[in-house]
Amino acid sequence: MFVDIDAFQHKKHNQNAYGDYFASKRTQGRIIVVLSDGLGSGIKANILSCMTATMLLKFIEAGYDIQKACEIIMNSLPVCKVRKISYSTFSAVDCREDGTALIAEEGNPKFIWTRKGNILDTQAYIVTSKIFLNRQMQIYNIKLEPLDRLIFCSDGATHAGLGTKDLKMGLGRNGVIGFVLNRLCDNPDISSRELSKSAADFALSVEEGKKAKDDISVVSIYMRNPRRALVFTGPPYRDSQDGFYANAFKNFNGKKAICGGTTANVISRELNIPVRSKILFHSGSLPNLMEMDGVDLVTEGILTLTRALEYLEYPPYDTPEDAAGRLVKFFLESDCIDFMVGAKFNPSHYDPSLPVELEIRKNVVKKISKLLEEKYIKKVTLQYI
Amino acid sequence: MKTIEVKICLGTSCYIMGSSYLQELADIMPSKFSGRVNIIGHNCLGQCMSQGEKSNPPYVQIDDEILDGATIEKVLEYIEKKL
């Protein structure tokens, strides 16, 4: 199973920083997710939640048992002198690809677990802090099945709408459940990215004047069959291997993209599939897309990859419709991305008289794959050919 | 009526050496050529690889002939000659 995970947040109205913090890390066959809600809002809450989430993630990643790691944090979180409550709350999940998941929660709303349109419930094992007797942590050990989902949210989501005419007591956990189940009924295959965004947007929409009274965060985990994608960029180092790799590309089971004019020519020649040009149009400052039967995306190589790297690093508010924007969309709509990186280089790209400096393909792909892994939590493999 | 196919190379070297501007050809084509010139983009005409250090992008293929160091003026002149 592939663990599809994403989160979406809204800031408290008039604040310039998020008071909730979401962090995750994918390691071999396992994903660790932490959502922390810092006391108060704005920068102060941001620092508190960021520290809590980051420390927890590091502890669990370093091999601490989730219960032990969370206990250390629970016992060490300072108490706010004014409100007499801890500086932050948290939910932590250690989820394996075989479906086993260990969940620890302290202070956050209880997670939501869905299976085939129904809500599942499970009993918690309670751990009380030995230092702060009013602090309790719930530990859950559950077994997820394919297509199960877990939703975590901060109290900003469950309290959304509090005091309004229609929702005097706020949305509540049941309100979030109702929305999620409806959404899943309309679109059972919805990605974690879309589900978390729509749930957070919904919570914001029930707030008076659509102004969030607290930070709203929704984290979605979806155990699904992975969406595989293959990107072929650069011609193979040895011409004699062109046929072999072109066939490997053809036989790949998943979405396919080619980044590179020469690469497209090589695959076209070996598989006898023509590359068709689309009608010329001005697509920003990048070469247009091409078309090939059986290939989902065909772009130019290094300029497009370099721009896609920029978009991944500093995401524009709306991803442009140019070739790089389409490539980024291709990446983000996949879970497991394999890169076949041809090692043959085109000497004309290193002509010193070129007006722009071209990056080295291998380096750009390495940076893209690192970002996809670390920032976008994708599973990436690189194969140099 | 004779028509001409103009393929503009949109490979990396060609693109940064000026084929991005050649895409405007379709917009500025003189009316006397209208309906007689078919302008399309091409992923890579392969010239930069094969010409090595003699390479002179951007390349444009007009029917079966390759034009190097192509500019809008050069391409229009070439079309004029062919028609």
Short mmCIF file of C-alpha atoms in Angstrom, two decimals:
data_model
loop_
_atom_site.label_atom_id
_atom_site.label_comp_id
_atom_site.label_asym_id
_atom_site.label_seq_id
_atom_site.Cartn_x
_atom_site.Cartn_y
_atom_site.Cartn_z
CA MET A 1 0.00 0.00 0.00
CA PHE A 2 1.09 3.55 -0.61
CA VAL A 3 0.49 6.06 2.15
CA ASP A 4 -0.85 9.19 0.46
CA ILE A 5 -0.59 12.04 2.91
CA ASP A 6 -1.22 15.74 2.73
CA ALA A 7 -2.34 18.60 4.90
CA PHE A 8 -4.02 21.93 4.40
CA GLN A 9 -4.12 24.87 6.75
CA HIS A 10 -5.82 28.22 7.19
CA LYS A 11 -4.35 30.87 9.44
CA LYS A 12 -6.33 32.55 12.14
CA HIS A 13 -7.84 35.74 10.73
CA ASN A 14 -5.46 38.70 10.79
CA GLN A 15 -2.44 36.59 11.68
CA ASN A 16 0.58 36.35 9.44
CA ALA A 17 1.85 32.96 10.60
CA TYR A 18 0.25 29.56 11.07
CA GLY A 19 -0.15 28.53 14.71
CA ASP A 20 -0.45 24.84 13.80
CA TYR A 21 2.46 22.90 12.41
CA PHE A 22 2.39 19.83 10.22
CA ALA A 23 5.54 17.77 9.62
CA SER A 24 6.08 14.40 8.04
CA LYS A 25 8.88 12.17 6.92
CA ARG A 26 8.84 9.14 4.69
CA THR A 27 11.50 6.55 5.37
CA GLN A 28 11.85 2.98 4.15
CA GLY A 29 8.35 1.45 4.20
CA ARG A 30 7.18 3.88 6.87
CA ILE A 31 5.82 7.37 7.24
CA ILE A 32 5.85 9.55 10.33
CA VAL A 33 3.35 12.37 10.63
CA VAL A 34 3.04 14.98 13.34
CA LEU A 35 0.45 17.72 13.73
CA SER A 36 0.96 20.17 16.55
CA ASP A 37 -1.22 23.06 17.67
CA GLY A 38 0.65 25.80 19.49
CA LEU A 39 -0.96 27.76 22.29
CA GLY A 40 -2.36 31.08 21.12
CA SER A 41 -1.87 32.18 17.56
CA GLY A 42 0.54 33.91 15.21
CA ILE A 43 4.29 33.75 15.56
CA LYS A 44 4.27 32.58 19.17
CA ALA A 45 2.03 29.61 18.40
CA ASN A 46 4.00 28.93 15.26
CA ILE A 47 7.26 28.64 17.17
CA LEU A 48 5.73 26.43 19.87
CA SER A 49 4.02 24.06 17.46
CA CYS A 50 7.02 23.96 15.15
CA MET A 51 9.33 23.03 18.02
CA THR A 52 6.98 20.34 19.31
CA ALA A 53 6.37 18.80 15.89
CA THR A 54 10.00 18.89 14.83
CA MET A 55 11.29 17.37 18.05
CA LEU A 56 8.68 14.61 17.95
CA LEU A 57 9.45 13.82 14.33
CA LYS A 58 13.18 13.62 15.08
CA PHE A 59 12.64 11.40 18.13
CA ILE A 60 10.45 8.93 16.27
CA GLU A 61 12.69 8.99 13.23
CA ALA A 62 15.71 8.27 15.41
CA GLY A 63 14.09 5.01 16.50
CA TYR A 64 12.29 5.98 19.70
CA ASP A 65 9.05 4.11 20.22
CA ILE A 66 6.19 6.55 19.48
CA GLN A 67 4.79 6.19 22.99
CA LYS A 68 8.17 6.89 24.57
CA ALA A 69 8.84 9.84 22.25
CA CYS A 70 5.41 11.37 22.94
CA GLU A 71 5.77 10.81 26.69
CA ILE A 72 9.04 12.72 26.70
CA ILE A 73 7.37 15.61 24.91
CA MET A 74 4.25 15.47 27.10
CA ASN A 75 6.39 15.56 30.23
CA SER A 76 8.59 18.37 29.03
CA LEU A 77 6.11 20.81 27.50
CA PRO A 78 6.08 23.88 29.73
CA VAL A 79 2.85 25.24 31.22
CA CYS A 80 1.63 28.68 30.20
CA LYS A 81 1.68 30.87 33.33
CA VAL A 82 -1.51 32.66 32.33
CA ARG A 83 -3.73 29.87 31.07
CA LYS A 84 -2.23 27.01 33.10
CA ILE A 85 -2.27 24.70 30.11
CA SER A 86 0.53 23.20 28.10
CA TYR A 87 2.25 25.18 25.39
CA SER A 88 1.11 22.92 22.60
CA THR A 89 -0.94 19.86 21.77
CA PHE A 90 -0.03 17.18 19.26
CA SER A 91 -1.02 14.13 17.25
CA ALA A 92 1.69 11.76 16.03
CA VAL A 93 1.34 8.82 13.66
CA ASP A 94 3.82 6.14 12.76
CA CYS A 95 2.28 4.42 9.77
CA ARG A 96 3.75 1.41 7.93
CA GLU A 97 3.04 0.39 4.38
CA ASP A 98 1.72 -2.96 5.65
CA GLY A 99 -1.12 -1.01 7.30
CA THR A 100 -0.04 -1.05 10.94
CA ALA A 101 -0.33 2.37 12.50
CA LEU A 102 0.57 3.65 15.93
CA ILE A 103 -1.12 6.88 16.90
CA ALA A 104 -0.50 9.10 19.89
CA GLU A 105 -2.68 12.11 20.70
CA GLU A 106 -2.40 14.73 23.40
CA GLY A 107 -4.94 17.51 23.46
CA ASN A 108 -5.93 17.43 19.78
CA PRO A 109 -9.39 16.26 18.61
CA LYS A 110 -9.59 12.48 18.20
CA PHE A 111 -8.66 11.28 14.74
CA ILE A 112 -11.29 10.08 12.25
CA TRP A 113 -10.93 6.65 10.66
CA THR A 114 -13.01 5.77 7.60
CA ARG A 115 -13.45 2.47 5.78
CA LYS A 116 -15.80 2.04 2.80
CA GLY A 117 -17.84 5.08 3.72
CA ASN A 118 -18.18 4.15 7.41
CA ILE A 119 -16.54 5.44 10.55
CA LEU A 120 -14.50 2.99 12.59
CA ASP A 121 -13.83 3.45 16.26
CA THR A 122 -11.12 2.02 18.43
CA GLN A 123 -10.26 2.08 22.09
CA ALA A 124 -7.34 4.09 23.33
CA TYR A 125 -4.72 3.07 25.81
CA ILE A 126 -4.35 6.02 28.19
CA VAL A 127 -0.98 7.18 29.43
CA THR A 128 -0.99 9.79 32.19
CA SER A 129 1.94 12.10 32.65
CA LYS A 130 3.96 11.41 35.79
CA ILE A 131 4.90 15.06 36.05
CA PHE A 132 1.71 16.91 35.03
CA LEU A 133 -1.20 14.89 36.36
CA ASN A 134 -3.75 16.77 34.22
CA ARG A 135 -2.03 15.65 31.04
CA GLN A 136 -3.11 12.47 29.34
CA MET A 137 -2.12 10.92 26.12
CA GLN A 138 -4.16 8.44 24.06
CA ILE A 139 -2.32 5.67 22.27
CA TYR A 140 -3.99 3.69 19.48
CA ASN A 141 -2.60 0.66 17.74
CA ILE A 142 -4.64 0.02 14.61
CA LYS A 143 -4.46 -2.04 11.44
CA LEU A 144 -5.38 -0.19 8.28
CA GLU A 145 -6.71 -1.87 5.16
CA PRO A 146 -6.35 -0.71 1.58
CA LEU A 147 -8.47 2.41 0.85
CA ASP A 148 -8.81 3.26 4.58
CA ARG A 149 -8.39 6.90 5.49
CA LEU A 150 -7.32 8.74 8.63
CA ILE A 151 -8.15 12.39 9.21
CA PHE A 152 -6.47 14.48 11.86
CA CYS A 153 -7.42 18.04 12.59
CA SER A 154 -6.65 20.81 14.99
CA ASP A 155 -9.38 22.18 17.26
CA GLY A 156 -9.64 25.15 14.91
CA ALA A 157 -11.49 22.81 12.54
CA THR A 158 -13.78 21.18 15.10
CA HIS A 159 -14.55 24.54 16.77
CA ALA A 160 -15.16 26.31 13.47
CA GLY A 161 -18.40 28.26 13.45
CA LEU A 162 -18.57 28.39 17.24
CA GLY A 163 -21.21 30.90 18.36
CA THR A 164 -22.74 31.37 14.93
CA LYS A 165 -26.50 31.13 14.46
CA ASP A 166 -26.40 27.70 12.82
CA LEU A 167 -23.56 26.16 14.80
CA LYS A 168 -23.74 27.43 18.34
CA MET A 169 -21.34 24.76 19.57
CA GLY A 170 -19.17 24.81 16.49
CA LEU A 171 -18.77 22.22 13.78
CA GLY A 172 -17.58 19.56 16.22
CA ARG A 173 -15.91 16.31 15.34
CA ASN A 174 -19.25 15.05 14.01
CA GLY A 175 -19.51 18.03 11.68
CA VAL A 176 -16.09 17.22 10.24
CA ILE A 177 -17.07 13.54 9.94
CA GLY A 178 -20.28 14.48 8.11
CA PHE A 179 -18.39 16.61 5.64
CA VAL A 180 -15.69 13.99 5.03
CA LEU A 181 -18.21 11.18 4.49
CA ASN A 182 -20.20 13.30 2.05
CA ARG A 183 -17.08 14.21 0.16
CA LEU A 184 -16.02 10.56 0.00
CA CYS A 185 -19.48 9.60 -1.20
CA ASP A 186 -19.18 12.10 -4.09
CA ASN A 187 -15.60 11.21 -4.87
CA PRO A 188 -14.39 7.93 -3.31
CA ASP A 189 -10.92 8.21 -4.91
CA ILE A 190 -10.25 11.78 -3.80
CA SER A 191 -6.58 12.41 -3.02
CA SER A 192 -5.37 13.39 0.42
CA ARG A 193 -4.37 16.72 -1.04
CA GLU A 194 -7.90 17.52 -2.22
CA LEU A 195 -9.66 16.05 0.80
CA SER A 196 -7.58 17.98 3.34
CA LYS A 197 -8.01 21.18 1.36
CA SER A 198 -11.75 20.81 0.95
CA ALA A 199 -12.24 19.96 4.64
CA ALA A 200 -10.17 22.95 5.77
CA ASP A 201 -12.04 25.18 3.29
CA PHE A 202 -15.34 23.85 4.61
CA ALA A 203 -14.33 24.63 8.21
CA LEU A 204 -13.39 28.15 7.16
CA SER A 205 -16.67 28.57 5.28
CA VAL A 206 -18.76 28.01 8.42
CA GLU A 207 -16.87 30.68 10.36
CA GLU A 208 -18.63 34.00 10.75
CA GLY A 209 -17.64 36.19 7.83
CA LYS A 210 -15.32 33.37 6.69
CA LYS A 211 -12.77 34.67 9.18
CA ALA A 212 -11.05 31.87 11.08
CA LYS A 213 -11.17 32.36 14.84
CA ASP A 214 -8.34 29.87 15.30
CA ASP A 215 -5.80 28.17 13.07
CA ILE A 216 -7.48 25.41 11.04
CA SER A 217 -5.47 22.35 9.99
CA VAL A 218 -6.61 19.13 8.40
CA VAL A 219 -4.26 16.20 7.72
CA SER A 220 -5.42 13.36 5.54
CA ILE A 221 -3.84 9.91 5.22
CA TYR A 222 -5.05 7.58 2.49
CA MET A 223 -3.86 3.98 2.15
CA ARG A 224 -4.09 3.33 -1.53
CA ASN A 225 -2.62 1.51 -4.44
CA PRO A 226 0.19 3.75 -5.63
CA ARG A 227 -0.15 5.91 -8.74
CA ARG A 228 3.06 5.20 -10.58
CA ALA A 229 4.81 7.53 -12.98
CA LEU A 230 7.94 7.32 -15.10
CA VAL A 231 9.96 10.24 -16.41
CA PHE A 232 12.48 9.52 -19.15
CA THR A 233 14.94 12.34 -19.61
CA GLY A 234 18.14 12.29 -21.64
CA PRO A 235 19.26 9.73 -24.22
CA PRO A 236 21.02 6.61 -22.89
CA TYR A 237 24.82 6.81 -22.73
CA ARG A 238 25.28 3.92 -25.17
CA ASP A 239 23.36 4.09 -28.45
CA SER A 240 23.20 0.30 -28.43
CA GLN A 241 20.99 0.49 -25.32
CA ASP A 242 18.40 2.84 -26.87
CA GLY A 243 16.08 -0.01 -27.86
CA PHE A 244 16.30 -1.71 -24.49
CA TYR A 245 15.40 1.42 -22.53
CA ALA A 246 12.75 2.54 -25.00
CA ASN A 247 11.05 -0.83 -24.52
CA ALA A 248 11.35 -0.56 -20.75
CA PHE A 249 9.62 2.81 -21.09
CA LYS A 250 6.91 1.31 -23.30
CA ASN A 251 6.27 -1.58 -20.89
CA PHE A 252 6.07 0.60 -17.79
CA ASN A 253 2.72 0.31 -16.08
CA GLY A 254 1.69 3.85 -15.13
CA LYS A 255 1.78 7.42 -16.39
CA LYS A 256 4.71 8.38 -18.60
CA ALA A 257 6.53 11.58 -19.43
CA ILE A 258 9.46 12.39 -21.68
CA CYS A 259 11.55 15.48 -20.98
CA GLY A 260 13.89 16.23 -23.86
CA GLY A 261 13.68 16.75 -27.59
CA THR A 262 16.43 14.27 -28.44
CA THR A 263 15.06 11.79 -25.90
CA ALA A 264 11.65 11.98 -27.60
CA ASN A 265 13.35 11.38 -30.96
CA VAL A 266 15.17 8.30 -29.61
CA ILE A 267 11.97 6.78 -28.19
CA SER A 268 10.02 7.71 -31.30
CA ARG A 269 12.62 6.01 -33.51
CA GLU A 270 12.90 2.87 -31.39
CA LEU A 271 9.17 2.38 -30.83
CA ASN A 272 8.11 3.75 -34.20
CA ILE A 273 5.70 6.23 -32.68
CA PRO A 274 5.78 9.69 -34.28
CA VAL A 275 6.21 12.81 -32.17
CA ARG A 276 3.53 15.30 -33.12
CA SER A 277 3.79 18.96 -32.50
CA LYS A 278 0.84 20.77 -31.12
CA ILE A 279 -0.33 23.99 -32.69
CA LEU A 280 2.21 26.65 -31.89
CA PHE A 281 1.26 28.96 -29.11
CA HIS A 282 3.14 31.22 -26.78
CA SER A 283 3.47 29.31 -23.56
CA GLY A 284 5.37 31.68 -21.35
CA SER A 285 9.08 31.44 -21.90
CA LEU A 286 9.33 27.70 -22.42
CA PRO A 287 9.11 25.52 -25.53
CA ASN A 288 5.69 24.06 -26.25
CA LEU A 289 4.55 20.59 -25.38
CA MET A 290 4.68 17.83 -27.96
CA GLU A 291 2.47 14.77 -28.27
CA MET A 292 3.16 11.07 -28.63
CA ASP A 293 0.66 8.23 -28.53
CA GLY A 294 0.91 6.33 -25.26
CA VAL A 295 2.87 9.11 -23.53
CA ASP A 296 1.07 11.46 -21.16
CA LEU A 297 3.49 14.37 -21.41
CA VAL A 298 6.31 15.28 -23.80
CA THR A 299 8.34 18.38 -23.04
CA GLU A 300 11.67 19.96 -23.87
CA GLY A 301 14.45 18.93 -21.48
CA ILE A 302 16.68 21.07 -19.35
CA LEU A 303 14.89 24.44 -19.54
CA THR A 304 11.59 22.82 -18.57
CA LEU A 305 13.13 20.72 -15.80
CA THR A 306 14.94 23.75 -14.37
CA ARG A 307 11.70 25.76 -14.34
CA ALA A 308 9.79 22.83 -12.81
CA LEU A 309 12.41 22.75 -10.04
CA GLU A 310 11.73 26.46 -9.40
CA TYR A 311 7.98 25.85 -9.21
CA LEU A 312 8.51 22.96 -6.77
CA GLU A 313 10.88 24.97 -4.63
CA TYR A 314 8.86 28.19 -4.58
CA PRO A 315 5.34 27.17 -5.57
CA PRO A 316 3.50 29.95 -7.41
CA TYR A 317 -0.03 30.63 -6.15
CA ASP A 318 -1.47 29.23 -9.37
CA THR A 319 0.74 26.75 -11.18
CA PRO A 320 1.25 28.19 -14.69
CA GLU A 321 -0.10 26.31 -17.69
CA ASP A 322 3.32 26.19 -19.36
CA ALA A 323 5.26 22.94 -19.91
CA ALA A 324 6.95 23.13 -16.49
CA GLY A 325 3.61 23.73 -14.77
CA ARG A 326 2.21 20.67 -16.55
CA LEU A 327 5.24 18.65 -15.46
CA VAL A 328 4.79 19.73 -11.83
CA LYS A 329 1.13 18.71 -12.02
CA PHE A 330 2.26 15.37 -13.44
CA PHE A 331 4.59 14.90 -10.43
CA LEU A 332 2.04 15.95 -7.84
CA GLU A 333 -0.64 13.66 -9.23
CA SER A 334 1.64 10.64 -8.77
CA ASP A 335 2.79 8.77 -5.65
CA CYS A 336 5.80 6.83 -6.89
CA ILE A 337 7.95 8.53 -9.49
CA ASP A 338 10.77 6.75 -11.32
CA PHE A 339 13.31 8.78 -13.24
CA MET A 340 15.30 7.23 -16.07
CA VAL A 341 18.10 9.70 -16.59
CA GLY A 342 20.10 9.30 -19.78
CA ALA A 343 23.77 10.10 -19.29
CA LYS A 344 24.50 11.20 -22.86
CA PHE A 345 24.97 14.92 -23.01
CA ASN A 346 24.56 17.36 -25.83
CA PRO A 347 27.83 19.31 -26.31
CA SER A 348 25.98 22.25 -27.85
CA HIS A 349 24.38 22.89 -24.45
CA TYR A 350 27.80 23.83 -23.13
CA ASP A 351 28.70 26.21 -25.91
CA PRO A 352 30.07 29.25 -24.04
CA SER A 353 28.36 31.56 -26.53
CA LEU A 354 24.89 30.51 -25.38
CA PRO A 355 23.13 33.48 -23.79
CA VAL A 356 21.98 31.51 -20.75
CA GLU A 357 23.80 29.00 -18.61
CA LEU A 358 22.24 25.56 -18.81
CA GLU A 359 22.21 23.34 -15.77
CA ILE A 360 23.48 19.78 -15.88
CA ARG A 361 20.52 17.43 -16.28
CA LYS A 362 21.68 14.97 -13.64
CA ASN A 363 21.98 17.71 -11.02
CA VAL A 364 18.58 19.21 -11.77
CA VAL A 365 16.89 15.79 -11.61
CA LYS A 366 18.66 15.06 -8.32
CA LYS A 367 17.36 18.32 -6.84
CA ILE A 368 13.84 17.65 -8.14
CA SER A 369 13.82 14.14 -6.69
CA LYS A 370 15.08 15.39 -3.32
CA LEU A 371 12.31 18.00 -3.19
CA LEU A 372 9.67 15.49 -4.28
CA GLU A 373 10.78 13.16 -1.53
CA GLU A 374 11.25 15.62 1.28
CA LYS A 375 8.73 18.36 0.60
CA TYR A 376 6.05 16.53 -1.35
CA ILE A 377 6.48 13.13 0.37
CA LYS A 378 6.69 11.14 -2.88
CA LYS A 379 8.55 7.89 -3.36
CA VAL A 380 11.26 8.54 -5.92
CA THR A 381 13.78 6.30 -7.63
CA LEU A 382 16.59 7.44 -9.90
CA GLN A 383 18.14 5.25 -12.54
CA TYR A 384 21.06 6.48 -14.60
CA ILE A 385 21.19 4.90 -18.01
CA MET B 1 -1.33 25.33 -55.05
CA LYS B 2 2.14 24.67 -53.72
CA THR B 3 2.43 24.78 -49.94
CA ILE B 4 5.52 24.86 -47.80
CA GLU B 5 6.05 23.21 -44.44
CA VAL B 6 8.17 25.17 -42.00
CA LYS B 7 9.36 23.20 -38.96
CA ILE B 8 10.79 25.33 -36.18
CA CYS B 9 13.15 23.43 -33.92
CA LEU B 10 12.14 23.91 -30.28
CA GLY B 11 15.03 21.91 -28.86
CA THR B 12 16.95 23.49 -25.98
CA SER B 13 19.81 25.10 -27.94
CA CYS B 14 17.56 26.37 -30.71
CA TYR B 15 15.03 27.72 -28.28
CA ILE B 16 17.51 29.81 -26.31
CA MET B 17 19.29 30.90 -29.49
CA GLY B 18 16.13 32.43 -30.92
CA SER B 19 13.51 29.92 -31.99
CA SER B 20 11.31 31.26 -29.20
CA TYR B 21 11.00 34.41 -31.37
CA LEU B 22 10.52 32.37 -34.54
CA GLN B 23 7.23 31.15 -33.06
CA GLU B 24 5.91 34.61 -33.92
CA LEU B 25 6.21 33.75 -37.61
CA ALA B 26 2.67 32.43 -37.63
CA ASP B 27 1.37 35.81 -36.42
CA ILE B 28 3.33 38.00 -38.77
CA MET B 29 3.15 35.93 -41.94
CA PRO B 30 2.49 38.32 -44.89
CA SER B 31 -0.95 37.89 -46.41
CA LYS B 32 0.54 36.96 -49.78
CA PHE B 33 1.71 33.67 -48.21
CA SER B 34 -1.53 32.95 -46.39
CA GLY B 35 -2.74 29.41 -46.81
CA ARG B 36 0.52 28.44 -48.47
CA VAL B 37 2.79 28.08 -45.45
CA ASN B 38 2.25 25.56 -42.69
CA ILE B 39 4.28 26.43 -39.59
CA ILE B 40 4.80 23.76 -36.94
CA GLY B 41 7.06 23.29 -33.99
CA HIS B 42 9.44 20.34 -33.78
CA ASN B 43 10.79 18.78 -30.59
CA CYS B 44 14.35 18.63 -32.00
CA LEU B 45 15.64 18.50 -35.54
CA GLY B 46 18.81 16.86 -34.21
CA GLN B 47 21.15 19.34 -35.91
CA CYS B 48 22.93 20.60 -32.80
CA MET B 49 24.02 17.06 -31.92
CA SER B 50 25.14 16.12 -35.42
CA GLN B 51 26.88 19.40 -36.29
CA GLY B 52 28.97 19.44 -33.13
CA GLU B 53 31.00 22.61 -32.78
CA LYS B 54 29.87 23.82 -36.19
CA SER B 55 26.38 23.93 -34.84
CA ASN B 56 24.63 27.24 -35.53
CA PRO B 57 21.20 27.22 -33.92
CA PRO B 58 18.34 28.01 -34.25
CA TYR B 59 17.47 25.58 -37.01
CA VAL B 60 14.42 25.63 -39.21
CA GLN B 61 13.47 22.95 -41.70
CA ILE B 62 11.72 24.29 -44.79
CA ASP B 63 10.33 21.26 -46.63
CA ASP B 64 13.47 19.11 -46.88
CA GLU B 65 16.06 21.83 -46.47
CA ILE B 66 17.68 22.89 -43.23
CA LEU B 67 18.28 26.55 -42.51
CA ASP B 68 20.76 27.39 -39.75
CA GLY B 69 21.13 30.59 -37.76
CA ALA B 70 17.50 31.21 -38.61
CA THR B 71 15.84 34.57 -38.08
CA ILE B 72 12.36 35.70 -39.04
CA GLU B 73 13.80 37.71 -41.95
CA LYS B 74 15.85 34.77 -43.21
CA VAL B 75 12.91 32.39 -43.06
CA LEU B 76 10.59 34.83 -44.86
CA GLU B 77 13.23 35.42 -47.55
CA TYR B 78 13.60 31.67 -48.01
CA ILE B 79 9.84 31.16 -48.28
CA GLU B 80 9.64 33.97 -50.84
CA LYS B 81 12.31 32.25 -52.93
CA LYS B 82 10.62 28.86 -52.75
CA LEU B 83 7.21 30.14 -53.66
#
